[in-house]
Coordinates of C-alpha atoms and ligand atoms in Angstrom, one line a residue:
M1 CA -25.0 -13.3 7.1
P2 CA -24.0 -9.7 7.7
G3 CA -25.4 -9.9 11.3
N4 CA -25.0 -12.7 13.8
E5 CA -27.9 -15.1 13.1
L6 CA -26.8 -18.2 11.4
Q7 CA -29.3 -20.5 9.7
A8 CA -28.6 -24.2 9.5
T9 CA -28.9 -24.1 5.7
Q10 CA -26.0 -21.7 5.6
L11 CA -23.8 -24.6 6.7
D12 CA -24.8 -26.8 3.7
I13 CA -22.0 -27.2 1.1
P14 CA -23.3 -26.7 -2.4
N15 CA -21.8 -28.2 -5.6
K16 CA -21.4 -24.9 -7.3
A17 CA -19.6 -21.8 -6.0
T18 CA -17.7 -18.8 -7.4
R19 CA -14.1 -17.7 -6.9
A20 CA -12.2 -14.8 -8.3
I21 CA -8.9 -16.0 -9.9
F22 CA -6.1 -14.6 -12.0
D23 CA -3.6 -16.7 -13.9
K24 CA -1.2 -14.1 -15.3
L25 CA 0.4 -11.1 -13.6
G26 CA -1.5 -7.9 -14.2
G27 CA -4.8 -9.8 -14.4
P28 CA -7.6 -9.6 -15.3
I29 CA -9.5 -11.2 -12.5
K30 CA -11.9 -13.8 -13.8
N31 CA -14.9 -15.4 -12.1
D32 CA -14.4 -19.2 -11.9
I33 CA -17.1 -21.8 -10.9
Y34 CA -16.0 -24.7 -8.8
D35 CA -17.5 -27.5 -6.7
P36 CA -16.8 -27.1 -3.0
S37 CA -18.5 -30.4 -2.2
L38 CA -15.6 -32.2 -3.9
I39 CA -12.9 -30.7 -1.7
N40 CA -11.0 -33.3 0.2
L41 CA -9.8 -31.7 3.4
Q42 CA -6.4 -32.7 4.6
N43 CA -5.1 -33.0 8.2
G44 CA -5.9 -29.8 10.2
E45 CA -7.7 -28.1 7.4
A46 CA -11.1 -26.4 7.7
L47 CA -13.5 -25.4 4.9
V48 CA -14.8 -21.8 5.5
R49 CA -17.9 -20.4 3.9
V50 CA -16.6 -16.8 3.3
F51 CA -19.4 -14.2 3.5
Y52 CA -17.2 -11.1 3.2
S53 CA -13.7 -10.3 2.3
G54 CA -11.9 -7.0 2.5
V55 CA -9.6 -5.9 -0.4
C56 CA -6.2 -5.0 0.7
H57 CA -3.6 -3.1 -1.4
T58 CA -1.5 -6.2 -0.9
D59 CA -3.9 -8.1 -3.1
L60 CA -3.2 -5.6 -5.9
H61 CA 0.6 -6.0 -5.3
A62 CA 0.0 -9.8 -5.7
M63 CA -1.9 -9.5 -8.9
I64 CA 0.8 -7.1 -10.4
G65 CA 3.6 -9.3 -8.9
D66 CA 5.8 -6.3 -8.0
W67 CA 7.2 -7.7 -4.7
P68 CA 10.5 -9.5 -4.4
A69 CA 8.7 -12.7 -3.2
P70 CA 7.1 -15.0 -5.7
N71 CA 3.4 -15.8 -5.4
K72 CA 1.6 -18.9 -6.5
V73 CA 1.2 -17.7 -10.1
Q74 CA 4.9 -16.7 -10.2
T75 CA 6.1 -20.1 -8.9
G76 CA 4.0 -21.9 -11.6
G77 CA 1.4 -23.1 -9.0
G78 CA -1.6 -22.3 -11.2
P79 CA -4.2 -19.6 -10.9
L80 CA -4.4 -17.7 -7.6
V81 CA -7.4 -16.7 -5.6
G82 CA -6.4 -13.5 -3.7
G83 CA -7.8 -12.2 -0.5
H84 CA -6.7 -12.3 3.1
E85 CA -9.4 -10.4 5.0
G86 CA -12.0 -13.2 4.9
A87 CA -14.9 -13.4 7.4
G88 CA -17.1 -16.5 7.4
V89 CA -18.2 -19.6 9.1
V90 CA -16.7 -23.1 9.4
V91 CA -18.7 -25.6 7.4
K92 CA -16.5 -28.7 7.4
L93 CA -13.4 -29.9 9.3
G94 CA -10.6 -32.2 8.1
P95 CA -9.0 -34.9 10.3
G96 CA -7.8 -33.4 13.6
A97 CA -9.2 -29.9 12.9
D98 CA -11.9 -30.4 15.5
E99 CA -9.3 -29.9 18.2
F100 CA -9.4 -26.2 17.3
L101 CA -12.9 -25.4 15.9
K102 CA -16.4 -26.7 15.4
V103 CA -18.8 -26.4 12.4
G104 CA -20.7 -23.2 12.7
D105 CA -17.9 -21.2 14.3
K106 CA -17.4 -17.7 13.0
V107 CA -13.8 -17.3 11.9
G108 CA -11.5 -15.0 10.1
I109 CA -8.9 -15.7 7.4
K110 CA -5.7 -13.6 7.8
W111 CA -2.7 -13.0 5.6
I112 CA -0.7 -15.6 7.6
A113 CA -2.7 -18.8 6.8
D114 CA -0.5 -21.1 8.9
A115 CA 2.8 -21.2 10.7
C116 CA 4.7 -24.0 12.4
L117 CA 4.0 -22.6 15.9
N118 CA 7.1 -24.5 17.1
C119 CA 10.1 -22.6 15.9
D120 CA 12.0 -19.9 17.7
Y121 CA 10.0 -17.1 15.9
C122 CA 6.7 -18.7 16.5
R123 CA 7.4 -19.4 20.2
R124 CA 8.2 -15.7 20.7
G125 CA 5.1 -14.6 18.9
H126 CA 6.8 -13.7 15.7
E127 CA 4.6 -16.1 13.7
P128 CA 4.7 -14.0 10.5
N129 CA 8.5 -14.6 10.5
C130 CA 8.2 -18.4 10.6
A131 CA 10.0 -20.0 7.7
Q132 CA 7.0 -22.3 7.2
A133 CA 4.5 -19.5 7.2
K134 CA 1.9 -19.7 4.4
C135 CA 0.2 -16.6 3.1
S136 CA -3.5 -16.4 2.2
G137 CA -4.1 -15.0 -1.3
Y138 CA -0.4 -15.2 -2.1
T139 CA 1.2 -18.6 -1.7
H140 CA -2.1 -20.2 -0.9
D141 CA -5.6 -19.5 -2.3
G142 CA -7.3 -16.9 -0.2
S143 CA -10.7 -15.4 0.6
F144 CA -12.0 -14.1 -2.7
Q145 CA -14.2 -17.1 -3.0
Q146 CA -17.3 -18.5 -1.4
Y147 CA -15.6 -21.6 0.1
A148 CA -12.0 -21.4 1.2
V149 CA -9.7 -24.0 2.7
S150 CA -7.5 -22.9 5.5
W151 CA -5.7 -24.2 8.6
A152 CA -8.0 -24.6 11.6
R153 CA -5.3 -23.8 14.2
Y154 CA -4.5 -20.5 12.6
L155 CA -8.0 -19.2 11.8
T156 CA -9.1 -16.4 14.1
P157 CA -12.3 -16.8 16.2
L158 CA -14.5 -13.8 15.5
P159 CA -16.3 -12.0 18.3
N160 CA -20.0 -12.8 18.1
E161 CA -21.1 -9.2 18.4
L162 CA -19.1 -7.9 15.5
P163 CA -20.9 -8.2 12.1
L164 CA -18.8 -10.2 9.6
D165 CA -18.5 -7.3 7.1
E166 CA -17.2 -5.0 9.8
A167 CA -14.8 -7.7 11.0
A168 CA -13.2 -8.5 7.6
P169 CA -10.9 -5.4 7.3
I170 CA -9.6 -5.9 10.9
L171 CA -8.1 -9.3 9.8
C172 CA -5.3 -7.6 7.9
A173 CA -5.6 -3.8 7.9
G174 CA -6.7 -3.6 11.6
V175 CA -4.3 -6.2 13.0
T176 CA -1.4 -4.7 11.0
V177 CA -1.7 -1.2 12.2
Y178 CA -2.6 -2.3 15.7
R179 CA 0.7 -4.2 15.8
A180 CA 2.6 -1.4 14.2
L181 CA 1.4 1.1 16.8
K182 CA 2.6 -1.4 19.5
E183 CA 6.0 -1.4 17.8
A184 CA 6.0 2.4 17.9
K185 CA 5.8 2.2 21.7
L186 CA 3.8 5.4 21.9
T187 CA 2.3 6.8 25.2
P188 CA -0.7 9.0 25.6
G189 CA -0.3 12.5 24.4
Q190 CA 2.5 11.7 22.0
Y191 CA 2.3 12.7 18.3
V192 CA 2.1 10.1 15.6
A193 CA 2.1 10.9 11.8
I194 CA 0.2 8.5 9.6
P195 CA 1.0 8.7 5.9
G196 CA -1.8 6.9 4.1
A197 CA -4.3 7.8 6.7
G198 CA -7.2 7.9 4.3
G199 CA -6.7 4.3 3.0
G200 CA -7.6 0.9 4.3
L201 CA -4.8 0.5 6.8
G202 CA -4.5 4.2 7.6
H203 CA -8.1 4.9 8.6
L204 CA -7.9 2.2 11.2
A205 CA -4.5 3.4 12.3
V206 CA -6.0 6.8 13.1
Q207 CA -8.5 5.1 15.4
Y208 CA -6.2 2.7 17.1
A209 CA -3.8 5.6 17.7
N210 CA -6.6 7.5 19.3
V211 CA -7.4 4.5 21.6
I212 CA -3.8 4.8 22.8
G213 CA -4.4 8.5 23.4
C214 CA -2.0 9.8 20.7
R215 CA -2.3 13.1 18.8
V216 CA -2.7 12.1 15.2
I217 CA -1.3 13.9 12.2
A218 CA -2.9 12.3 9.1
I219 CA -1.1 12.6 5.8
D220 CA -2.9 11.7 2.6
T221 CA -4.6 13.6 -0.3
G222 CA -8.0 14.9 -1.3
S223 CA -11.1 16.1 0.5
A224 CA -12.7 12.7 1.0
K225 CA -9.7 11.3 2.8
K226 CA -9.3 14.6 4.7
E227 CA -13.0 14.3 5.9
L228 CA -12.6 10.7 6.8
A229 CA -9.4 11.0 8.8
T230 CA -10.6 14.1 10.6
K231 CA -14.0 12.4 11.4
L232 CA -12.1 9.4 12.8
G233 CA -10.0 11.6 15.2
A234 CA -7.0 13.0 13.4
E235 CA -6.0 16.3 14.9
T236 CA -4.4 17.6 11.8
F237 CA -4.6 16.6 8.1
I238 CA -1.8 17.4 5.7
D239 CA -2.3 16.9 2.0
F240 CA 0.9 15.5 0.6
K241 CA 0.1 16.7 -2.9
T242 CA -0.6 20.3 -2.0
S243 CA 1.8 20.9 0.9
K244 CA 4.8 22.9 -0.1
D245 CA 6.8 21.9 2.9
L246 CA 5.7 18.6 4.3
I247 CA 8.4 18.3 6.9
G248 CA 7.7 21.9 8.1
D249 CA 4.0 21.3 8.2
V250 CA 4.4 18.1 10.3
R251 CA 6.8 19.8 12.6
K252 CA 4.4 22.7 13.0
A253 CA 1.5 20.4 13.8
S254 CA 3.6 18.6 16.4
G255 CA 4.7 21.4 18.7
G256 CA 7.6 22.4 16.5
E257 CA 9.7 19.3 17.3
G258 CA 8.4 16.6 14.9
V259 CA 6.5 13.5 15.7
H260 CA 7.4 10.8 18.2
A261 CA 6.7 8.2 15.5
A262 CA 5.6 7.9 11.9
V263 CA 3.6 4.8 11.0
V264 CA 3.9 4.7 7.3
A265 CA 0.7 3.1 6.0
A266 CA 0.9 4.3 2.4
S267 CA 1.5 2.1 -0.6
G268 CA 3.5 4.8 -2.4
A269 CA 7.3 5.1 -2.2
A270 CA 7.2 8.9 -1.7
A271 CA 5.7 8.4 1.7
Y272 CA 9.0 7.1 3.0
E273 CA 11.1 10.0 1.6
M274 CA 10.6 12.5 4.4
A275 CA 9.2 10.3 7.3
L276 CA 12.5 9.9 9.2
E277 CA 13.1 13.7 8.9
Y278 CA 9.8 14.7 10.4
C279 CA 10.3 12.4 13.4
R280 CA 11.8 14.2 16.4
P281 CA 15.0 13.1 18.0
C282 CA 14.5 9.6 19.6
G283 CA 11.6 9.2 17.2
K284 CA 10.8 6.1 15.3
L285 CA 9.8 5.3 11.7
V286 CA 7.6 2.2 11.6
A287 CA 7.5 0.8 8.0
V288 CA 4.2 -0.8 7.1
G289 CA 3.3 0.2 3.6
L290 CA 5.1 -2.0 1.0
P291 CA 5.9 0.0 -2.2
A292 CA 8.0 -2.2 -4.5
K293 CA 11.7 -1.4 -5.1
T294 CA 11.9 1.2 -2.3
N295 CA 14.7 1.9 0.1
I296 CA 14.5 3.9 3.3
E297 CA 17.3 6.5 3.2
A298 CA 18.8 7.3 6.6
N299 CA 21.8 9.6 7.0
V300 CA 24.1 7.8 9.4
C301 CA 25.3 10.8 11.3
F302 CA 21.8 12.2 11.8
T303 CA 20.4 8.8 12.7
V304 CA 23.1 8.5 15.4
F305 CA 23.1 12.1 16.7
Q306 CA 19.3 12.1 16.9
A307 CA 19.0 8.5 18.1
K308 CA 16.3 7.7 15.5
Q309 CA 15.0 4.2 14.9
V310 CA 13.6 2.4 11.8
K311 CA 11.5 -0.6 12.4
G312 CA 9.6 -2.9 10.0
S313 CA 6.3 -4.2 11.1
Y314 CA 4.8 -7.2 9.3
V315 CA 1.1 -7.9 10.1
G316 CA 0.7 -9.3 13.6
N317 CA 0.4 -12.6 15.4
R318 CA -2.7 -14.5 16.6
Q319 CA -2.9 -12.6 19.8
D320 CA -2.7 -9.2 18.0
A321 CA -5.6 -10.3 15.8
I322 CA -7.7 -11.1 18.8
E323 CA -6.9 -7.8 20.5
A324 CA -7.5 -5.8 17.4
L325 CA -10.9 -7.5 16.9
D326 CA -11.9 -7.0 20.5
L327 CA -11.4 -3.3 20.2
A328 CA -13.6 -3.3 17.1
A329 CA -16.2 -5.5 18.8
R330 CA -16.4 -3.0 21.7
G331 CA -16.9 -0.1 19.3
K332 CA -13.6 1.6 20.0
V333 CA -12.6 1.2 16.3
K334 CA -15.0 1.1 13.4
T335 CA -14.2 0.0 9.9
V336 CA -15.4 2.4 7.2
F337 CA -16.1 0.5 4.1
K338 CA -18.0 0.4 0.8
T339 CA -19.6 -3.0 0.0
M340 CA -19.1 -4.3 -3.5
G341 CA -19.6 -7.7 -5.1
L342 CA -17.0 -10.4 -5.6
S343 CA -17.6 -10.0 -9.4
Q344 CA -16.5 -6.3 -9.2
L345 CA -12.9 -7.0 -8.1
N346 CA -11.4 -5.6 -11.3
D347 CA -13.2 -2.3 -10.6
V348 CA -11.9 -2.3 -7.0
Y349 CA -8.3 -2.7 -8.2
K350 CA -8.7 0.1 -10.7
A351 CA -10.0 2.5 -8.1
M352 CA -7.3 1.4 -5.6
H353 CA -4.6 1.9 -8.2
D354 CA -6.1 5.4 -9.0
G355 CA -6.1 6.2 -5.3
T356 CA -9.8 7.1 -5.3
L357 CA -10.9 4.8 -2.4
A358 CA -11.3 6.2 1.1
G359 CA -11.3 3.5 3.8
R360 CA -11.8 -0.1 2.7
V361 CA -13.8 -2.0 0.1
V362 CA -15.5 -5.1 1.4
L363 CA -16.6 -7.7 -1.1
D364 CA -19.9 -9.5 -0.5
C365 CA -19.0 -13.0 -1.7
N366 CA -22.6 -13.7 -2.6
K367 CA -22.7 -11.0 -5.3
Ligands
LIG401 O1 2.2 -6.2 7.2 C1 2.3 -5.2 6.6 N1 3.3 -4.4 6.8 C2 1.2 -4.8 5.6 C3 -0.1 -5.4 5.8 C4 -1.1 -5.0 4.9 C5 -0.8 -4.1 3.9 C6 1.4 -3.9 4.6 N2 0.5 -3.6 3.8 C7 0.8 -2.6 2.7 C8 0.1 -2.8 1.4 O2 0.7 -3.8 0.6 C9 0.2 -1.4 0.8 O3 1.5 -1.3 0.3 O4 0.3 -1.4 3.2 C10 0.1 -0.5 2.0 C11 -1.2 0.2 2.2 O5 -2.3 -0.8 2.1 P1 -3.8 -0.3 2.0 O6 -4.1 0.5 3.2 O7 -4.6 -1.5 1.8 O8 -3.8 0.6 0.7 P2 -4.8 1.8 0.3 O9 -6.2 1.5 0.9 O10 -4.7 1.9 -1.2 O11 -4.3 3.1 1.0 C12 -3.0 3.6 0.6 C13 -3.1 5.1 0.9 O12 -1.8 5.7 0.8 C14 -2.0 7.0 0.3 C15 -3.1 6.8 -0.7 O13 -3.7 8.1 -1.1 C16 -4.0 5.9 0.0 O14 -5.0 6.6 0.7 N3 -0.7 7.5 -0.2 C17 0.1 7.2 -1.3 I1 -0.3 5.9 -2.6 N4 1.2 7.9 -1.3 C18 1.2 8.7 -0.2 C19 2.1 9.6 0.3 N5 3.2 9.9 -0.4 C20 0.0 8.4 0.5 N6 -0.2 9.0 1.7 C21 0.7 9.9 2.2 N7 1.8 10.2 1.5
LIG402 ZN1 -3.5 -7.0 3.7

C-alpha cells in the first residue's frame, strides 16, 4: 500500500510472515518466518502490518552493539528485529488498545515504542528520557518485519495524504532533526551548519532548516551528497574530506563569523571535532549523531568567553512527530529515498557502513 487506498484483505492476518533478525552482534541479518496469527496481544498492544520501514544508522549501531546501552541481544533477550521507522496499518488490537486506535488506522512506529506518560519527564514532553521508555528495534522488536507488536498509545497517527514509504523516514530521521532544530532555537536568516547533510537525518535537516528560513551550510562528502544537499536547499556545501580548512571554510560561508548553530547529524566522531569552533560566539552545538566512544571537547575558557552552548537532542516526543509529519504531508519537506527489499538489509548495512548512501533507504516489507 504505497498510496492511500486500503483494501479489506490487507487487514487479514496470515499465518506466515517474514522478519529480519540477528542473534549475534555484527550480524549477519537472517530472514525468519513466523506466524503472526498466533500473536497474543497484551493490554494496550496493537498489531501493525508494516508496509515500509526506513533504515536508520542507529539500526547499524544496534547490530554492531557499539553503544554504551545494551540491546535485546546483549541482555540475552534472544534475537532482535531492528527497525524504528515503520509505516503501516493497525490490523488487531489488544485489550484496552481501542481507546487509542482502531483497526485500519495508518500508524507509524518510532524509536520510542512506549513511555510511562506519567513521570516528571513525560509530563514535560521529555518522553524519550522516561526511565520506562522502550525502544523499537533495540530493547523491543522493531519494524523490520511484516507484522509488529507495539503500544497503541505511543504509535503515531499518519496523515492520510502522505504515502507510507515517504512517511517512514520521518518517524525517526525527520522527527529527530526537527526537534534538534527546535533545540537550536534558530530564527530566520541565521546560519546553521549540518555535518552529515547528505545522510538520512541530514538531508531532512537541510529541508526543515529551510522551512525555518535558515541559511544552510551542508557538510558531507562526495558529489552525490553535494548534489542532494544543494538540490534540497543548502546554500553552501563543504566536503569534509577535501576541505583543507574546515573551520575557515564554514566561517567564510557564514559571513566570516561562524554559524549560529551546528546540528551534528553525522555518525562519525570527526564531525564533532571542529563543530564548536566554527560556531560563532553565543552559538550552539546540537549533538544528534551518535558515534560510539566519542567525547565533545570544549575548552572551558573559550566556552565561557564566547558564551557557547552544547546541547544533546534525543529523537522527539509525540507532538514533535506529528508536527514533523505534517510538514512532510504538506510538501514542505520530502524524503529522498531508495526502495529496497526487507531481504536486502545486509546490503543496506554494508552501503551505510561504506558511506555510499545519499538520503535514506526504505525497505519494502513485502520484498
Ligand atoms: O536521537 C538522536 N540523537 C538520533 C536519532 C536517529 C539517529 C541519532 N541518530 C544518529 C545515528 O545513530 C547516527 O549515529 O545519527 C547518526 C546519523 O544517522 P543517519 O542519518 O541514519 O546516518 P547516515 O544516513 O549514514 O548518514 C550519516 C552521514 O554522516 C556523514 C556521512 O557521509 C553520511 O552522509 N559523515 C560522516 I560518517 N562523518 C562526517 C564528518 N566528519 C560526515 N559528515 C560530515 N563530517
Ligand atoms: Zn533512527
